mmCIF file of C-alpha atoms in Angstrom:
data_model
loop_
_atom_site.group_PDB
_atom_site.id
_atom_site.type_symbol
_atom_site.label_atom_id
_atom_site.label_comp_id
_atom_site.label_asym_id
_atom_site.label_seq_id
_atom_site.Cartn_x
_atom_site.Cartn_y
_atom_site.Cartn_z
ATOM 1 C CA MET A 1 -41.766 -25.276 25.868
ATOM 2 C CA LEU A 2 -38.289 -25.389 27.426
ATOM 3 C CA ARG A 3 -37.215 -27.819 24.733
ATOM 4 C CA LEU A 4 -38.370 -25.356 22.026
ATOM 5 C CA ILE A 5 -36.422 -22.483 23.656
ATOM 6 C CA ALA A 6 -33.326 -24.690 23.893
ATOM 7 C CA VAL A 7 -33.589 -25.669 20.209
ATOM 8 C CA ILE A 8 -34.119 -22.040 19.107
ATOM 9 C CA SER A 9 -31.173 -20.898 21.261
ATOM 10 C CA LEU A 10 -28.962 -23.633 19.833
ATOM 11 C CA MET A 11 -29.956 -22.658 16.287
ATOM 12 C CA CYS A 12 -29.264 -18.972 16.947
ATOM 13 C CA PHE A 13 -25.861 -19.574 18.527
ATOM 14 C CA SER A 14 -24.907 -22.082 15.822
ATOM 15 C CA GLY A 15 -25.773 -19.500 13.183
ATOM 16 C CA LEU A 16 -23.658 -16.859 14.894
ATOM 17 C CA THR A 17 -20.702 -19.199 15.084
ATOM 18 C CA VAL A 18 -20.945 -20.110 11.406
ATOM 19 C CA ASN A 19 -21.271 -16.467 10.378
ATOM 20 C CA ALA A 20 -18.311 -15.440 12.538
ATOM 21 C CA ASP A 21 -16.165 -18.152 10.969
ATOM 22 C CA GLU A 22 -17.232 -17.179 7.452
ATOM 23 C CA SER A 23 -16.394 -13.479 7.946
ATOM 24 C CA THR A 24 -12.946 -14.083 9.428
ATOM 25 C CA PRO A 25 -10.298 -13.951 6.702
ATOM 26 C CA THR A 26 -8.309 -17.140 6.494
ATOM 27 C CA GLU A 27 -4.594 -17.405 5.966
ATOM 28 C CA SER A 28 -5.144 -18.673 2.422
ATOM 29 C CA SER A 29 -7.465 -15.755 1.543
ATOM 30 C CA ASN A 30 -4.810 -13.336 2.860
ATOM 31 C CA ASP A 31 -2.195 -15.099 0.710
ATOM 32 C CA VAL A 32 -4.428 -14.746 -2.345
ATOM 33 C CA ARG A 33 -5.051 -11.066 -1.574
ATOM 34 C CA GLY A 34 -1.313 -10.493 -1.113
ATOM 35 C CA GLN A 35 -0.488 -12.164 -4.427
ATOM 36 C CA GLN A 36 -3.216 -10.156 -6.188
ATOM 37 C CA LEU A 37 -1.812 -6.918 -4.763
ATOM 38 C CA ALA A 38 1.744 -7.840 -5.810
ATOM 39 C CA SER A 39 0.526 -8.582 -9.328
ATOM 40 C CA TYR A 40 -1.462 -5.323 -9.450
ATOM 41 C CA LEU A 41 1.507 -3.191 -8.320
ATOM 42 C CA SER A 42 4.058 -4.828 -10.653
ATOM 43 C CA GLY A 43 4.498 -2.615 -13.699
ATOM 44 C CA LYS A 44 2.622 0.349 -12.208
ATOM 45 C CA LYS A 45 3.655 3.984 -12.308
ATOM 46 C CA PHE A 46 2.475 6.376 -9.601
ATOM 47 C CA VAL A 47 2.268 9.844 -11.187
ATOM 48 C CA GLY A 48 1.306 12.743 -8.988
ATOM 49 C CA ARG A 49 2.289 15.634 -6.811
ATOM 50 C CA PHE A 50 3.340 16.324 -3.250
ATOM 51 C CA THR A 51 3.056 19.294 -0.935
ATOM 52 C CA VAL A 52 5.371 20.519 1.808
ATOM 53 C CA ASP A 53 3.809 21.592 5.114
ATOM 54 C CA GLY A 54 4.364 25.255 5.985
ATOM 55 C CA SER A 55 4.771 26.396 2.388
ATOM 56 C CA THR A 56 3.404 29.921 1.903
ATOM 57 C CA LYS A 57 1.790 29.040 -1.423
ATOM 58 C CA PHE A 58 0.047 25.961 -2.719
ATOM 59 C CA ASP A 59 2.517 24.718 -5.318
ATOM 60 C CA PRO A 60 2.518 20.901 -5.407
ATOM 61 C CA LYS A 61 5.746 19.411 -6.749
ATOM 62 C CA VAL A 62 5.818 16.620 -9.349
ATOM 63 C CA GLU A 63 6.672 13.077 -8.255
ATOM 64 C CA GLU A 64 6.828 9.720 -10.000
ATOM 65 C CA TYR A 65 7.365 6.189 -8.750
ATOM 66 C CA VAL A 66 7.731 3.236 -11.124
ATOM 67 C CA ILE A 67 7.362 -0.214 -9.578
ATOM 68 C CA SER A 68 8.923 -2.623 -12.038
ATOM 69 C CA ASN A 69 8.398 -5.608 -9.755
ATOM 70 C CA CYS A 70 6.505 -6.383 -6.557
ATOM 71 C CA GLU A 71 6.436 -9.705 -4.748
ATOM 72 C CA LYS A 72 4.700 -10.838 -1.573
ATOM 73 C CA MET A 73 7.227 -11.936 1.043
ATOM 74 C CA PRO A 74 6.534 -14.810 3.471
ATOM 75 C CA ALA A 75 6.286 -12.450 6.478
ATOM 76 C CA ASP A 76 2.825 -11.033 7.161
ATOM 77 C CA ASP A 77 2.075 -7.806 5.276
ATOM 78 C CA MET A 78 5.608 -7.549 3.809
ATOM 79 C CA TYR A 79 6.362 -6.918 0.123
ATOM 80 C CA ARG A 80 9.589 -6.568 -1.859
ATOM 81 C CA LEU A 81 9.562 -3.855 -4.531
ATOM 82 C CA LYS A 82 12.011 -2.760 -7.169
ATOM 83 C CA ALA A 83 11.116 0.909 -7.559
ATOM 84 C CA ARG A 84 12.402 3.947 -9.383
ATOM 85 C CA ILE A 85 11.742 7.092 -7.347
ATOM 86 C CA LYS A 86 11.713 10.514 -9.029
ATOM 87 C CA TYR A 87 11.043 13.822 -7.260
ATOM 88 C CA GLY A 88 12.951 17.109 -7.202
ATOM 89 C CA ASN A 89 16.595 16.292 -7.996
ATOM 90 C CA VAL A 90 16.180 12.625 -7.005
ATOM 91 C CA ASP A 91 16.012 9.942 -9.703
ATOM 92 C CA GLN A 92 17.061 6.625 -8.233
ATOM 93 C CA GLU A 93 16.137 2.952 -8.457
ATOM 94 C CA VAL A 94 16.040 1.166 -5.105
ATOM 95 C CA PRO A 95 15.020 -2.197 -3.709
ATOM 96 C CA LEU A 96 12.463 -1.770 -0.932
ATOM 97 C CA GLU A 97 11.017 -4.170 1.614
ATOM 98 C CA ILE A 98 7.865 -2.472 2.835
ATOM 99 C CA LYS A 99 4.806 -3.198 4.893
ATOM 100 C CA ILE A 100 1.430 -2.901 3.173
ATOM 101 C CA LEU A 101 -1.519 -3.172 5.528
ATOM 102 C CA PHE A 102 -5.184 -3.323 4.585
ATOM 103 C CA ALA A 103 -7.957 -1.040 5.823
ATOM 104 C CA GLY A 104 -10.821 -3.301 4.840
ATOM 105 C CA GLU A 105 -10.025 -4.005 1.190
ATOM 106 C CA THR A 106 -7.885 -0.863 0.731
ATOM 107 C CA PRO A 107 -4.091 -1.344 0.700
ATOM 108 C CA VAL A 108 -2.083 1.175 2.736
ATOM 109 C CA ILE A 109 1.668 1.469 2.103
ATOM 110 C CA THR A 110 3.195 1.869 5.557
ATOM 111 C CA LEU A 111 6.684 3.253 6.198
ATOM 112 C CA ASP A 112 7.814 3.673 9.798
ATOM 113 C CA SER A 113 11.180 5.449 10.066
ATOM 114 C CA MET A 114 12.404 3.549 7.008
ATOM 115 C CA TRP A 115 15.872 4.365 5.747
ATOM 116 C CA ILE A 116 16.086 4.432 1.948
ATOM 117 C CA PRO A 117 19.676 4.242 0.621
ATOM 118 C CA GLY A 118 20.849 7.576 -0.779
ATOM 119 C CA MET A 119 17.671 9.383 0.266
ATOM 120 C CA GLY A 120 17.270 9.283 4.038
ATOM 121 C CA THR A 121 14.648 8.208 6.559
ATOM 122 C CA PHE A 122 10.946 8.373 5.728
ATOM 123 C CA ASP A 123 7.585 7.846 7.393
ATOM 124 C CA ALA A 124 4.504 7.549 5.195
ATOM 125 C CA ARG A 125 0.962 6.276 4.921
ATOM 126 C CA VAL A 126 -0.251 5.994 1.341
ATOM 127 C CA LEU A 127 -3.572 4.419 0.467
ATOM 128 C CA ILE A 128 -4.387 3.007 -2.954
ATOM 129 C CA ARG A 129 -7.928 2.975 -4.294
ATOM 130 C CA ARG A 130 -9.256 2.665 -7.865
ATOM 131 C CA ASP A 131 -6.000 3.659 -9.596
ATOM 132 C CA ARG A 132 -5.504 6.651 -7.313
ATOM 133 C CA TYR A 133 -3.210 7.182 -4.353
ATOM 134 C CA SER A 134 -3.072 9.698 -1.535
ATOM 135 C CA GLY A 135 -1.392 10.012 1.792
ATOM 136 C CA THR A 136 1.053 11.727 4.078
ATOM 137 C CA TRP A 137 4.838 11.688 4.155
ATOM 138 C CA GLN A 138 7.606 12.765 6.523
ATOM 139 C CA HIS A 139 11.344 13.121 5.773
ATOM 140 C CA ASP A 140 13.294 14.390 8.758
ATOM 141 C CA ALA A 141 11.780 17.803 9.677
ATOM 142 C CA LYS A 142 9.824 18.150 6.417
ATOM 143 C CA GLY A 143 6.503 16.530 5.652
ATOM 144 C CA GLY A 144 3.338 16.949 3.688
ATOM 145 C CA HIS A 145 0.744 15.262 1.515
ATOM 146 C CA LEU A 146 0.984 13.303 -1.718
ATOM 147 C CA PHE A 147 -1.619 12.294 -4.274
ATOM 148 C CA GLY A 148 -1.932 11.122 -7.851
ATOM 149 C CA MET A 149 -2.917 8.398 -10.303
ATOM 150 C CA LEU A 150 -1.642 4.902 -11.030
ATOM 151 C CA GLU A 151 -0.857 4.079 -14.648
ATOM 152 C CA VAL A 152 0.585 1.106 -16.463
ATOM 153 C CA ALA A 153 4.326 1.737 -16.815
ATOM 154 C CA GLU A 154 5.977 1.334 -20.191
ATOM 155 C CA ALA A 155 8.061 -1.848 -20.360
ATOM 156 C CA ASP A 156 11.403 -0.010 -20.458
ATOM 157 C CA GLU A 157 10.381 3.042 -18.407
ATOM 158 C CA ASP A 158 12.428 2.125 -15.351
ATOM 159 C CA GLU A 159 15.521 1.614 -17.512
ATOM 160 C CA ASP A 160 15.579 5.064 -19.204
ATOM 161 C CA GLU A 161 19.003 6.649 -19.689
ATOM 162 C CA GLU A 162 20.964 3.564 -18.650
#
């Protein structure tokens, strides 16, 4: 009887160990996921609107971001983007090295007091899911929400008026 309990215990614990190992993402699966995300974001246009906290009326402003190129960097969760940012009077192309974390399988663009040349310092959390994006942003004392759709950018869209 003791032998049977020992065998059953061994089988149960062996099964738990195997399952734990199978559910833990490996470095190579993270590399694949990172490369897939970089490929997905390259050539994408984020088209949407943003709000400003404290505004007396709900009047979302238009915004547009075109990512002409995205590549996974060697450092964990880091990506290099070539992006054209358009909102208000801003229309500028900038290189960005940003952190993109994952909440499960959902990528979350993560800016922590990031200085963007010619624009200022920003904090943001923007999640991407099924060709939609939404999140929060902060620029100095102003902040708010942003949301919109992801589209395939035209090949020369980030080179307009050059």
